[in-house]
XYZ file of C-alpha atoms in Angstrom:
530
model
C 50.864 -10.330 80.792
C 51.903 -12.128 77.659
C 51.806 -15.786 76.861
C 51.882 -17.920 73.771
C 49.453 -20.575 74.865
C 47.434 -20.894 78.048
C 44.933 -23.553 78.994
C 42.294 -23.473 81.653
C 40.845 -26.864 82.502
C 37.586 -26.311 84.287
C 34.683 -28.580 85.057
C 31.459 -26.819 84.186
C 28.253 -28.262 85.571
C 25.271 -26.919 83.758
C 21.616 -27.578 83.156
C 19.783 -26.996 79.924
C 16.045 -27.417 79.924
C 14.763 -29.704 77.204
C 12.217 -27.683 75.223
C 9.152 -29.539 74.018
C 8.919 -27.656 70.755
C 8.925 -29.095 67.285
C 11.633 -27.861 64.931
C 13.310 -28.386 61.598
C 15.709 -30.889 63.198
C 15.834 -33.284 66.097
C 16.102 -32.061 69.671
C 19.453 -31.958 71.516
C 20.574 -35.281 72.887
C 20.988 -35.675 76.645
C 24.545 -35.727 77.964
C 26.228 -38.751 79.540
C 26.379 -37.854 83.232
C 28.971 -40.532 83.980
C 31.567 -38.974 81.669
C 31.231 -35.229 81.217
C 32.246 -34.333 77.656
C 35.117 -31.938 77.094
C 34.480 -28.730 75.188
C 37.881 -27.538 74.000
C 38.046 -23.963 72.671
C 40.858 -22.140 70.882
C 40.684 -18.350 71.221
C 42.904 -15.445 70.198
C 44.322 -13.085 72.759
C 45.194 -12.968 76.440
C 43.345 -13.007 79.731
C 43.623 -11.829 83.283
C 41.230 -12.953 85.975
C 39.336 -15.540 83.922
C 39.521 -18.120 86.689
C 37.373 -16.046 89.039
C 34.829 -15.645 86.236
C 34.637 -19.409 85.839
C 34.201 -19.804 89.584
C 31.189 -17.489 89.450
C 29.780 -19.522 86.575
C 29.670 -22.512 88.937
C 27.096 -20.656 91.016
C 24.737 -20.473 88.028
C 25.034 -24.162 87.220
C 23.258 -27.347 88.111
C 24.636 -30.866 88.324
C 22.183 -32.484 85.909
C 24.436 -31.729 82.964
C 28.150 -31.080 82.982
C 31.000 -30.211 80.651
C 34.716 -30.028 81.059
C 35.673 -26.709 79.471
C 39.220 -26.211 78.233
C 40.015 -22.722 76.925
C 43.329 -22.248 75.140
C 44.391 -18.663 74.506
C 47.068 -17.976 71.902
C 48.696 -14.563 71.557
C 47.544 -12.428 68.651
C 50.871 -12.553 66.833
C 50.925 -16.353 66.691
C 47.235 -17.122 66.378
C 46.991 -17.515 62.603
C 49.788 -20.069 62.515
C 48.401 -21.899 65.528
C 44.926 -22.115 63.982
C 46.365 -23.484 60.750
C 48.384 -26.068 62.678
C 45.351 -27.151 64.710
C 43.113 -27.619 61.674
C 45.793 -29.286 59.563
C 46.670 -31.797 62.266
C 42.999 -32.333 63.209
C 43.724 -31.477 66.819
C 40.690 -32.193 68.942
C 39.054 -28.784 69.307
C 35.319 -28.266 69.659
C 35.403 -24.554 68.774
C 38.001 -22.291 67.199
C 38.106 -18.555 66.640
C 38.487 -17.352 63.039
C 37.875 -14.146 61.107
C 37.826 -12.802 57.537
C 41.204 -11.228 58.256
C 42.677 -14.581 59.328
C 41.474 -17.528 57.248
C 37.681 -17.773 57.567
C 36.784 -17.685 53.882
C 39.463 -20.133 52.772
C 38.791 -22.571 55.610
C 35.040 -22.445 55.052
C 35.265 -22.953 51.309
C 37.639 -25.877 51.838
C 34.990 -27.405 54.151
C 37.274 -27.235 57.184
C 34.287 -26.024 59.229
C 30.853 -27.558 59.754
C 27.617 -25.986 58.571
C 25.740 -25.152 61.794
C 22.401 -24.355 60.173
C 20.349 -26.884 62.122
C 21.299 -25.461 65.494
C 20.100 -21.988 64.604
C 16.781 -22.971 63.030
C 15.999 -25.248 65.963
C 13.849 -23.547 68.612
C 14.922 -26.161 71.127
C 18.269 -24.344 71.178
C 16.373 -21.339 72.472
C 19.415 -19.370 73.620
C 20.899 -19.412 70.131
C 17.504 -18.979 68.505
C 16.812 -15.780 70.449
C 20.326 -14.324 70.278
C 21.000 -14.652 66.536
C 18.324 -13.194 64.273
C 17.797 -14.621 60.805
C 18.756 -11.380 59.024
C 22.044 -11.295 60.905
C 22.818 -14.940 60.166
C 21.902 -14.576 56.495
C 24.342 -11.692 56.116
C 27.116 -13.868 57.533
C 26.650 -16.909 55.349
C 29.512 -18.195 53.231
C 28.380 -19.840 50.004
C 24.905 -19.987 51.550
C 26.061 -21.962 54.588
C 26.477 -21.107 58.280
C 30.060 -22.216 58.644
C 30.703 -19.668 61.393
C 28.923 -18.118 64.365
C 29.163 -14.309 64.095
C 30.356 -12.652 67.292
C 29.819 -8.908 67.563
C 28.051 -6.331 69.714
C 27.333 -3.898 66.874
C 27.307 -3.841 63.086
C 30.253 -1.448 63.175
C 33.029 -1.220 65.759
C 34.384 2.345 65.622
C 38.137 2.578 65.172
C 40.339 5.438 66.195
C 43.354 6.502 68.205
C 43.822 6.110 71.958
C 46.178 8.854 73.121
C 47.762 10.331 76.241
C 45.740 13.400 77.178
C 48.231 14.287 79.910
C 51.064 14.407 77.368
C 48.890 16.441 75.006
C 48.388 19.044 77.747
C 52.128 19.188 78.402
C 52.708 19.878 74.710
C 50.724 23.142 75.142
C 49.352 23.165 71.608
C 46.246 25.178 72.406
C 43.875 22.192 72.520
C 43.402 19.562 75.228
C 41.708 16.844 73.206
C 42.131 15.627 69.641
C 39.201 16.161 67.310
C 40.789 16.312 63.851
C 43.510 14.756 61.749
C 45.401 18.064 61.682
C 45.489 18.120 65.481
C 46.732 14.533 65.539
C 49.708 15.404 63.310
C 50.472 18.476 65.466
C 50.449 16.261 68.540
C 52.781 13.729 66.933
C 55.219 16.419 65.813
C 55.239 17.882 69.320
C 55.903 14.465 70.871
C 58.854 13.954 68.525
C 60.304 17.277 69.630
C 59.442 17.357 73.324
C 59.360 13.664 74.322
C 62.249 11.977 72.466
C 62.121 8.862 74.654
C 58.643 7.773 73.529
C 57.106 7.130 70.115
C 54.194 9.312 68.962
C 52.316 6.130 67.963
C 52.992 2.453 68.557
C 51.763 -0.031 65.980
C 51.719 -3.810 66.129
C 52.780 -6.333 63.540
C 49.735 -5.549 61.396
C 51.120 -2.035 60.862
C 48.871 0.970 60.408
C 45.277 -0.270 60.426
C 42.603 2.040 59.013
C 44.124 5.385 59.976
C 45.006 6.043 56.340
C 42.159 4.093 54.733
C 38.786 5.309 55.980
C 36.652 2.255 55.310
C 33.341 3.731 56.474
C 33.833 6.921 54.472
C 34.492 4.811 51.389
C 31.284 2.844 51.906
C 29.380 6.115 52.058
C 30.955 6.927 48.688
C 29.959 3.525 47.181
C 33.355 1.833 47.536
C 33.264 -1.630 49.094
C 35.618 -4.415 50.113
C 35.621 -7.753 48.321
C 34.037 -10.026 50.908
C 35.810 -13.369 50.717
C 39.177 -11.899 49.721
C 40.390 -9.752 52.568
C 41.560 -6.196 51.963
C 44.605 -7.161 54.018
C 45.321 -10.178 51.791
C 45.390 -7.921 48.733
C 43.963 -4.366 48.812
C 41.019 -3.996 46.423
C 37.770 -2.030 46.276
C 34.554 -2.579 44.338
C 33.218 0.683 42.880
C 29.430 0.992 42.478
C 27.524 3.707 40.631
C 25.378 6.293 42.410
C 22.332 4.019 42.368
C 24.386 1.169 43.849
C 22.842 -1.077 41.208
C 25.810 -1.398 38.893
C 29.468 -2.288 39.296
C 31.587 0.456 37.764
C 34.962 -1.137 38.392
C 37.216 -3.063 40.740
C 40.366 -1.109 41.536
C 43.814 -1.987 42.831
C 46.835 0.070 43.857
C 48.901 0.898 40.796
C 46.037 0.721 38.290
C 46.160 3.002 35.274
C 44.625 6.446 35.756
C 41.658 5.493 33.553
C 40.328 3.318 36.394
C 40.002 6.399 38.623
C 39.474 9.375 36.305
C 35.664 9.166 36.202
C 35.268 8.885 39.985
C 34.400 11.771 42.271
C 37.060 13.598 44.269
C 39.072 12.407 46.205
C 38.911 9.075 44.402
C 39.663 10.361 40.895
C 43.338 9.554 41.345
C 44.881 6.335 42.638
C 43.478 6.431 46.172
C 44.544 2.828 46.697
C 48.188 3.791 46.209
C 47.666 6.873 48.401
C 46.758 4.593 51.305
C 50.161 2.897 51.039
C 51.988 6.188 50.478
C 50.330 7.688 53.560
C 51.529 4.726 55.619
C 55.059 5.546 54.489
C 54.612 9.206 55.424
C 53.362 8.236 58.899
C 56.180 5.780 59.568
C 58.317 8.572 61.041
C 55.930 8.610 64.012
C 56.004 4.859 64.750
C 58.287 3.085 67.175
C 61.424 1.357 65.927
C 61.127 -2.312 64.925
C 57.345 -2.036 64.885
C 57.021 -5.148 62.722
C 58.265 -7.247 65.634
C 55.647 -5.926 68.056
C 52.519 -8.001 68.615
C 50.100 -5.140 69.320
C 50.444 -1.385 69.426
C 48.712 -1.349 72.791
C 51.625 -3.109 74.506
C 54.013 -0.164 74.176
C 51.249 2.303 75.042
C 50.211 0.677 78.321
C 53.877 0.445 79.322
C 54.291 4.195 78.841
C 56.485 3.845 75.756
C 54.221 5.634 73.260
C 51.816 8.558 73.183
C 49.095 6.762 71.203
C 48.009 3.594 69.449
C 45.332 2.691 66.938
C 42.448 0.326 67.760
C 38.697 -0.183 67.869
C 36.971 1.418 70.832
C 35.741 -1.969 72.089
C 33.406 -2.177 75.063
C 35.563 -0.440 77.654
C 36.835 2.530 75.676
C 39.470 4.729 77.274
C 38.444 3.623 80.793
C 39.595 0.057 80.185
C 42.865 1.188 78.606
C 43.564 3.683 81.390
C 43.159 1.044 84.100
C 45.893 -1.038 82.482
C 48.124 1.979 81.773
C 47.768 3.156 85.384
C 49.760 0.128 86.536
C 52.814 1.660 84.830
C 51.907 5.366 84.682
C 49.584 6.198 87.615
C 49.069 9.827 86.592
C 48.387 9.147 82.919
C 45.087 10.112 81.316
C 43.735 8.434 78.185
C 41.543 9.909 75.458
C 40.026 8.423 72.301
C 39.493 10.051 68.914
C 37.417 8.287 66.247
C 38.906 9.219 62.883
C 35.831 8.409 60.775
C 34.281 11.813 59.871
C 30.735 10.446 59.546
C 30.873 9.274 63.178
C 31.663 12.727 64.522
C 28.742 13.961 66.623
C 27.842 16.754 64.206
C 27.752 14.358 61.224
C 25.754 11.451 62.657
C 22.524 10.624 60.884
C 19.827 8.032 61.446
C 20.596 5.016 59.242
C 23.870 6.761 58.416
C 26.185 3.767 58.756
C 26.334 1.583 55.658
C 27.058 -1.927 56.837
C 27.369 -5.385 55.372
C 25.760 -6.584 58.641
C 28.728 -8.930 58.870
C 30.801 -9.618 61.946
C 34.560 -9.341 62.067
C 34.914 -12.226 64.508
C 33.540 -15.768 64.441
C 33.452 -19.081 66.265
C 33.672 -22.204 64.131
C 33.346 -25.945 64.667
C 36.057 -27.975 62.891
C 34.640 -30.418 60.378
C 36.235 -33.356 62.175
C 34.757 -32.503 65.596
C 33.107 -35.383 67.443
C 31.401 -33.170 70.041
C 29.199 -30.927 67.915
C 25.933 -31.454 69.794
C 27.579 -30.957 73.172
C 29.404 -27.877 71.950
C 26.219 -26.271 70.695
C 24.409 -27.314 73.872
C 26.989 -25.405 75.884
C 26.766 -22.316 73.641
C 22.979 -22.440 73.865
C 23.240 -22.377 77.661
C 25.784 -19.555 77.588
C 23.714 -17.363 75.263
C 20.475 -17.964 77.120
C 21.589 -15.649 79.935
C 22.844 -12.072 79.853
C 24.503 -12.653 83.230
C 26.734 -15.360 81.768
C 27.751 -13.246 78.812
C 28.402 -10.308 81.148
C 30.738 -12.487 83.191
C 32.995 -13.164 80.221
C 32.739 -9.606 78.912
C 33.155 -7.520 82.080
C 34.228 -9.912 84.837
C 32.583 -10.575 88.177
C 29.860 -8.103 89.110
C 30.620 -6.464 92.432
C 34.329 -7.142 92.048
C 35.259 -5.981 88.543
C 32.190 -3.907 87.698
C 28.742 -2.754 88.816
C 25.571 -2.546 86.754
C 24.271 1.013 86.387
C 20.728 0.964 85.109
C 19.574 -1.515 82.515
C 22.410 -1.046 80.016
C 25.151 0.777 81.888
C 28.091 -0.292 84.009
C 30.849 1.161 86.160
C 34.298 -0.401 86.316
C 35.752 -1.107 89.764
C 39.309 -1.313 91.057
C 39.712 -4.987 91.876
C 42.579 -5.735 94.297
C 43.065 -9.042 92.481
C 43.915 -7.184 89.276
C 42.157 -5.710 86.273
C 39.979 -8.264 84.482
C 40.643 -8.705 80.768
C 39.430 -11.258 78.255
C 38.943 -11.212 74.443
C 35.155 -10.974 74.715
C 34.992 -10.251 70.970
C 35.809 -13.922 70.417
C 33.106 -15.471 72.609
C 30.579 -13.312 74.475
C 29.742 -10.230 72.422
C 26.187 -10.246 71.128
C 23.905 -7.766 69.363
C 21.162 -8.428 71.890
C 23.175 -7.370 74.949
C 25.319 -4.239 75.231
C 26.386 -2.084 78.121
C 28.028 1.338 78.091
C 30.540 2.463 80.710
C 28.969 5.335 82.625
C 32.320 6.887 83.549
C 33.424 7.178 79.923
C 33.855 10.665 78.456
C 30.678 11.915 76.813
C 32.136 11.682 73.305
C 32.780 7.959 73.767
C 29.423 7.265 75.414
C 27.517 8.992 72.627
C 29.585 7.188 69.995
C 28.758 3.795 71.501
C 25.080 4.706 71.884
C 24.988 5.638 68.208
C 26.731 2.504 66.932
C 24.800 0.145 69.242
C 21.461 1.393 67.877
C 20.495 -0.858 64.950
C 18.278 1.903 63.516
C 21.443 3.770 62.594
C 22.433 1.189 59.982
C 21.631 0.819 56.305
C 22.419 -2.551 54.698
C 25.162 -2.419 52.109
C 23.975 -3.259 48.580
C 26.481 -6.129 48.743
C 25.363 -7.389 52.171
C 25.191 -11.168 52.076
C 27.507 -11.533 49.088
C 30.780 -13.434 49.359
C 33.189 -14.001 46.504
C 33.093 -17.563 45.169
C 36.772 -18.269 44.652
C 36.331 -21.544 42.779
C 37.063 -20.234 39.273
C 39.964 -18.018 40.319
C 41.445 -19.972 43.223
C 44.856 -20.306 41.576
C 45.067 -16.620 40.680
C 43.925 -15.546 44.154
C 46.449 -17.831 45.828
C 49.248 -16.474 43.664
C 48.247 -12.839 44.188
C 47.875 -13.295 47.930
C 51.288 -14.947 48.113
C 52.791 -12.139 46.052
C 51.276 -9.411 48.209
C 52.572 -11.130 51.342
C 56.079 -10.321 50.095
C 55.209 -6.615 50.230
C 52.502 -6.345 52.876
C 54.631 -5.922 55.998
C 56.693 -3.123 54.481
C 53.592 -1.463 53.001
C 51.569 -1.612 56.213
C 54.460 -0.266 58.303
C 55.503 2.294 55.700
C 59.008 0.867 55.523
C 59.572 1.462 51.813
C 59.715 5.204 52.435
C 60.597 7.149 49.296
C 60.592 3.894 47.288
C 56.917 3.166 48.014
C 55.620 4.313 44.618
C 58.198 2.142 42.832
C 57.208 -0.854 44.931
C 53.525 -0.269 44.125
C 54.367 -0.277 40.414
C 56.426 -3.456 40.781
C 53.614 -5.186 42.682
C 51.077 -4.219 40.042
C 53.283 -5.369 37.167
C 53.905 -8.766 38.748
C 50.217 -9.049 39.656
C 49.192 -8.590 36.035
C 51.416 -11.505 35.106
C 49.638 -13.627 37.734
C 46.108 -12.936 36.494
C 45.046 -9.670 38.116
C 42.764 -8.799 35.188
C 41.117 -12.221 35.333
C 40.408 -11.667 39.012
C 39.108 -8.150 38.371
C 36.631 -9.336 35.755
C 35.432 -12.279 37.858
C 34.815 -10.055 40.890
C 32.896 -7.607 38.707
C 30.841 -10.421 37.195
C 29.908 -11.987 40.532
C 29.147 -8.701 42.279
C 26.951 -7.544 39.392
C 25.120 -10.870 39.333
C 24.392 -10.449 43.043
C 23.123 -6.901 42.549
C 20.872 -8.116 39.740
C 19.147 -10.735 41.910
């Protein structure tokens, strides 16, 4: 079910115990019982069944403290514009969702969000204090401040391809599950030939995601994103030497061969351009008018495509299949993670290099007049696993059942399948569950990525680009790339892709690309030297 904007106005009555601990700041103020404050939250995505979750929350609450909670959900295709409108017009929101791939860095550096430091170093906000460890918070600072609350359930959310296993079997290719890139292309070619009425893959308006740019593999080879200037704003990679103590270069698509020649295979040619060229090569498999689609999942769950690209999330193929079953009852969903280092035979302890940074955040607008009440509510929410489980999985006994300490089983709820963008509110590193009916490959993948011992901090963890000195150049380059990005990400330039890469690079040089390159190198090296 789609919608542009949905609001749920719900009175939440809650109690938070006042902790008699000393702290680095004052204790939370008591709420005015005669006029419950409104906590208004802007989130990205859609929901189904949220009202019954809120009703169950009532049963955990006490009348001593109360909030009026208003949750507005905006569809993913419109969210960026809606967030910008809200912040520009100073609309009265207590919390908003933002991310590095939306506008987090720019909004934080322009002081559009409040620094929430005092609420996380204050033991009287015990729910927040226990749920967000200092190391995690430090890695998610922007210019040394806590402008955003990091929301994640692991330091890396595996991405891959959800696909129709039933269609794969009908193709009779000699394999019944996908475990390699070669098999994926065989499957797509077979779908084109045998199932002309559906697309091999459906992609949303963001285009191909990481299918052709293996981010984790690049980290393992000492290639890192520029934190603070999104890869999707303008593709760039920082190249470190083998010791990870020195910046070798910062590379862009279309750079001269000298920028790549000294690198190891397969990076010794323009691998940044290859990413865009591969998108063009894959475009033959995508649905028509893909740039007008909101998400690739929409066509898939309506039986209009044989696959789509996404992170595995918390529900994996089980969650996707429950939605697909409403339109294709006999369909069967599989998931293939395309990162080679996450294949079962390649997994190593501490084998995932991570910035320890979240992809999703909650922020308090700088003009908010309800900061204490907002943080009081979040403290209450995060002080209980049951409350977080409600938002993440739905109502226990109706939408799901606990299976052991950290497992769960999804149920068929006659009222409909519960769905909510838990990544924007209730995910947390402290609490994770794994679906016990998932295929073994998905269960083992989640077990591996949920285990914090399987992570090694990136040498650039905690560093964010200070854009002050190059703000004009970055703005110009980002604006320039936006003229090309849709066609690049969807592969629409086809045989002209290489020419478009050259044109982008030439225009970028005129707008200060070299200045930006040198400033990124300088800042990253300074961070490594500290």
